[in-house]
XYZ file of C-alpha atoms in Angstrom:
322
model
C 48.554 1.730 59.971
C 46.401 4.805 59.589
C 49.051 6.207 57.232
C 48.707 3.200 54.926
C 44.917 3.490 54.948
C 45.098 7.154 53.988
C 47.612 6.363 51.245
C 45.261 3.673 49.865
C 42.337 6.100 49.804
C 44.459 8.704 48.007
C 45.499 6.154 45.400
C 41.900 5.034 44.837
C 40.764 8.634 44.435
C 43.589 9.387 42.049
C 42.894 6.353 39.853
C 39.134 6.916 39.964
C 39.544 10.586 39.111
C 41.778 9.762 36.189
C 39.264 7.251 34.817
C 36.408 9.709 35.218
C 38.420 12.492 33.547
C 39.378 10.166 30.681
C 35.742 9.084 30.159
C 34.583 12.682 30.263
C 37.127 13.681 27.610
C 36.340 10.758 25.308
C 32.548 10.739 25.666
C 31.223 13.239 23.171
C 27.548 14.169 23.694
C 25.059 12.677 21.242
C 23.835 15.254 18.778
C 20.129 14.883 18.044
C 18.961 16.372 14.776
C 15.341 16.686 13.743
C 14.026 15.046 10.579
C 12.342 17.564 8.300
C 10.291 17.607 5.118
C 9.116 20.252 2.700
C 5.499 21.212 2.172
C 4.958 20.010 -1.386
C 2.329 20.719 -4.020
C 0.964 18.267 -6.547
C -1.649 15.598 -7.169
C -2.333 13.451 -4.115
C -3.936 10.057 -4.761
C -5.597 7.533 -2.470
C -5.503 3.943 -3.680
C -6.738 0.592 -2.409
C -4.833 -2.550 -3.353
C -5.952 -6.104 -3.959
C -4.991 -9.284 -5.755
C -6.940 -11.637 -7.982
C -6.934 -13.568 -11.230
C -8.014 -13.016 -14.830
C -11.256 -14.387 -16.273
C -13.371 -13.781 -19.355
C -16.280 -11.389 -19.038
C -18.295 -13.590 -21.416
C -17.787 -17.339 -21.302
C -20.708 -19.753 -21.294
C -22.120 -23.057 -22.397
C -24.457 -23.015 -25.410
C -27.531 -25.174 -24.888
C -30.337 -26.437 -27.116
C -33.715 -24.893 -26.453
C -35.722 -27.491 -28.396
C -35.972 -31.217 -29.019
C -34.972 -31.757 -32.630
C -32.518 -33.411 -35.015
C -29.366 -31.506 -35.978
C -29.376 -30.664 -39.675
C -26.016 -28.940 -39.961
C -23.169 -27.776 -37.736
C -21.911 -24.518 -39.261
C -18.782 -23.939 -37.133
C -15.692 -25.794 -35.985
C -13.846 -25.908 -32.704
C -11.540 -22.846 -32.130
C -13.423 -20.860 -34.790
C -13.987 -17.170 -34.037
C -17.634 -16.115 -34.256
C -19.615 -12.906 -33.912
C -22.765 -12.323 -31.949
C -25.754 -13.646 -33.901
C -23.812 -16.027 -36.162
C -25.664 -19.321 -36.761
C -23.907 -22.265 -35.113
C -26.369 -25.166 -35.523
C -29.540 -25.683 -37.629
C -32.318 -28.272 -37.282
C -34.123 -30.501 -39.792
C -37.579 -29.486 -38.596
C -36.946 -25.806 -39.237
C -36.697 -24.831 -35.554
C -34.849 -21.629 -34.792
C -31.084 -22.187 -35.174
C -28.665 -21.906 -32.287
C -26.707 -18.665 -32.599
C -23.670 -17.150 -30.905
C -24.743 -15.067 -27.866
C -21.678 -12.778 -28.131
C -18.410 -12.356 -29.998
C -15.906 -15.044 -29.091
C -14.222 -18.325 -29.865
C -15.891 -21.750 -29.993
C -13.788 -23.625 -27.414
C -15.781 -26.881 -27.377
C -18.203 -28.447 -29.827
C -20.095 -31.611 -28.962
C -22.636 -32.320 -31.721
C -22.706 -33.549 -35.313
C -25.275 -33.564 -38.095
C -27.934 -36.192 -37.415
C -27.675 -35.985 -33.599
C -30.994 -35.639 -31.842
C -31.006 -33.046 -29.097
C -33.229 -32.588 -26.108
C -33.887 -29.257 -24.447
C -30.976 -27.974 -22.317
C -28.382 -30.284 -23.909
C -24.979 -28.538 -24.007
C -23.822 -28.361 -27.614
C -20.839 -25.979 -27.446
C -18.935 -23.442 -25.350
C -18.007 -19.915 -26.446
C -15.425 -17.686 -24.743
C -14.609 -14.059 -25.525
C -10.834 -13.704 -25.082
C -10.790 -10.023 -26.005
C -12.898 -8.766 -23.101
C -11.306 -9.803 -19.827
C -11.814 -8.987 -16.173
C -10.102 -9.532 -12.869
C -11.893 -9.998 -9.581
C -10.129 -8.961 -6.372
C -11.002 -9.229 -2.713
C -11.209 -5.947 -0.754
C -11.264 -5.642 3.024
C -14.488 -4.460 4.669
C -12.729 -1.350 6.048
C -11.937 -0.201 2.505
C -14.944 -1.403 0.533
C -17.069 1.690 1.250
C -14.554 3.758 -0.752
C -14.817 1.560 -3.857
C -17.378 2.675 -6.480
C -18.362 1.556 -9.934
C -16.432 3.420 -12.642
C -13.273 4.100 -10.603
C -9.930 3.901 -12.443
C -7.659 0.932 -11.751
C -3.969 0.199 -12.410
C -3.336 -3.495 -13.023
C -0.108 -5.471 -12.852
C -0.017 -9.018 -14.227
C 2.643 -11.320 -12.796
C 3.599 -12.501 -16.294
C 4.282 -8.918 -17.449
C 6.299 -7.318 -14.652
C 7.331 -4.261 -16.670
C 3.840 -3.382 -17.922
C 0.926 -1.642 -16.253
C -2.570 -2.200 -17.611
C -5.601 -0.078 -16.864
C -9.205 -0.877 -16.133
C -12.409 0.277 -14.475
C -14.504 -1.059 -11.615
C -17.644 -2.630 -13.099
C -19.260 -4.100 -9.986
C -18.927 -4.260 -6.205
C -20.361 -7.254 -4.350
C -23.297 -6.503 -2.082
C -22.465 -9.494 0.114
C -19.091 -10.339 1.619
C -17.360 -13.488 2.790
C -16.261 -13.942 6.394
C -12.992 -15.720 7.170
C -10.598 -15.610 10.142
C -12.506 -12.765 11.748
C -12.420 -10.520 8.677
C -15.036 -9.825 6.012
C -14.043 -9.115 2.425
C -15.944 -8.214 -0.725
C -15.375 -9.069 -4.381
C -14.698 -6.176 -6.732
C -14.840 -6.855 -10.481
C -12.650 -4.830 -12.840
C -12.774 -4.813 -16.634
C -9.332 -4.651 -18.247
C -9.291 -1.923 -20.918
C -6.780 -3.455 -23.345
C -5.782 -6.966 -22.249
C -3.377 -7.500 -25.176
C -1.457 -10.693 -24.269
C -3.013 -11.235 -20.847
C -4.464 -14.740 -20.588
C -7.295 -16.186 -18.554
C -6.050 -17.518 -15.216
C -3.095 -15.138 -14.827
C -2.657 -13.545 -11.390
C -3.017 -9.791 -10.945
C -2.267 -7.033 -8.437
C -4.481 -3.960 -8.686
C -4.558 -0.424 -7.278
C -8.006 1.173 -7.266
C -7.979 4.978 -7.338
C -10.617 5.957 -4.763
C -9.815 9.646 -4.310
C -7.598 12.352 -5.781
C -6.792 15.952 -4.897
C -5.223 17.972 -7.730
C -2.652 20.693 -7.018
C -2.869 19.907 -3.314
C -0.454 20.911 -0.565
C 0.724 17.855 1.338
C 3.221 16.703 3.945
C 4.294 13.317 5.319
C 1.474 11.963 7.431
C 3.764 11.806 10.504
C 4.137 15.592 10.458
C 0.525 16.179 11.532
C -0.020 15.764 15.267
C -3.037 16.117 17.544
C -3.658 18.341 20.540
C -7.144 17.491 21.727
C -9.328 17.944 18.665
C -6.850 20.314 16.997
C -4.302 19.324 14.364
C -0.941 21.009 14.146
C 2.501 20.760 12.587
C 5.858 22.082 13.766
C 7.335 24.547 11.271
C 11.122 24.736 11.346
C 12.630 28.182 11.866
C 15.058 29.303 9.184
C 18.568 28.120 10.010
C 17.406 25.936 12.909
C 19.347 22.740 13.578
C 17.221 20.998 16.188
C 13.568 20.212 16.868
C 13.305 22.800 19.676
C 13.542 25.765 17.275
C 10.157 25.265 15.636
C 6.740 26.890 15.693
C 3.557 24.954 16.364
C 1.020 25.852 13.659
C -2.621 24.754 13.489
C -3.680 23.167 10.200
C -6.726 21.688 8.518
C -6.417 18.484 6.531
C -8.105 16.734 3.623
C -7.525 13.308 2.101
C -4.608 11.068 3.026
C -2.939 7.862 1.955
C -0.434 5.702 3.813
C 2.394 8.223 3.233
C 1.040 11.753 2.808
C -1.803 13.928 4.043
C -3.389 16.931 2.321
C -3.148 20.315 4.043
C -6.147 22.489 3.165
C -5.159 25.464 5.325
C -2.346 26.645 7.594
C 0.717 26.027 5.422
C 2.350 27.269 2.244
C 4.352 25.443 -0.394
C 8.065 25.266 0.402
C 7.783 25.621 4.174
C 9.790 23.129 6.213
C 8.047 20.985 8.802
C 9.660 18.734 11.382
C 8.672 15.134 11.965
C 8.344 13.695 15.493
C 11.543 11.670 15.134
C 15.246 12.457 15.454
C 18.505 11.052 14.155
C 21.736 10.836 16.153
C 25.186 11.915 15.101
C 26.475 9.232 12.702
C 29.864 9.288 14.415
C 28.247 7.962 17.586
C 25.538 5.643 16.336
C 27.075 4.216 13.181
C 23.637 4.185 11.481
C 21.893 7.578 11.353
C 18.514 6.604 12.683
C 17.606 5.746 16.264
C 13.819 5.672 16.024
C 13.159 8.021 18.966
C 9.750 9.689 18.948
C 8.344 12.998 20.080
C 11.269 15.098 18.853
C 13.443 14.040 21.792
C 17.152 13.412 21.766
C 19.158 11.494 24.335
C 17.643 10.989 27.820
C 18.166 13.976 30.108
C 18.506 16.515 27.322
C 21.247 14.799 25.344
C 23.887 14.427 28.086
C 25.447 11.140 29.014
C 24.320 10.151 32.516
C 26.197 7.990 34.954
C 24.440 5.709 37.458
C 23.451 7.449 40.663
C 22.170 10.598 39.011
C 25.428 12.542 39.010
C 28.916 12.143 37.637
C 30.097 9.016 39.426
C 28.217 6.540 41.613
C 26.925 7.793 44.983
C 26.719 11.394 43.862
C 30.270 11.973 42.680
C 32.692 10.414 45.191
C 34.303 7.007 45.289
C 33.004 4.241 47.553
C 34.502 4.453 51.057
C 35.779 8.023 50.741
C 33.110 9.730 52.802
C 35.235 9.886 55.991
C 38.964 10.086 56.390
C 39.621 6.962 58.282
């Protein structure tokens, strides 16, 4: 009986050893490679985005300022007028109603012989050549927005065109909704061309710019207490370990890049705190691990129990000989 037990144990060990040997041969270790980027030089821009709609800068009702009888209406609906042009005259010689700005007469509601009272609306004039868009900016960004800043404007109806403009006003009071305050920013469109009132817009407000700046991806800069540093890759290095921690000073940043004002030179290679695995093992190239680490335990495949096989390397039931 004892002979059969020993034979069974030997068979189990033999099969288990073969499986372990086969797994060891087939399981290639994951190769973790650091993601790197070059220190680049160029213009770095910081922009704030927002959406809004198009409106006329000048568009208003024209009202009578006196009680009098209309002598003559000098314009027609849809007629283009210039600032100061006479629109309506009165029989009693009162001052005529004139155009307050260049524009188009969009409505006209009086005729000769009508008697007007003060504040009666007689017409509406809209300037279609001077347009604006008003966008809502989050309270966290509004302090960076100033009058006169340059703006890139995209209109939904003209996907392939970019228009330009300038900030003309920033609201002093915001609106509070769903726990967030936002402020209206008004932008004059430089050359509206075919843009029409009511069209939707997406804008990018240029709030800061550094010319001929050195910059790296924002992920490359890490913190150690109150110090900032990057890891510079050694020439010919293939993993994140072979890098040198270098202190840096930074300037402006956007959502992708950060300016380096001291500590680096153009063309140096910095590592990012992420790694990619060997494509042969992962099938995608990116595993999203942080901190420059590879596989757990230094990149080796671990088996349960902390060793090679369960229970520290042997097979269950093989600790004795009986």
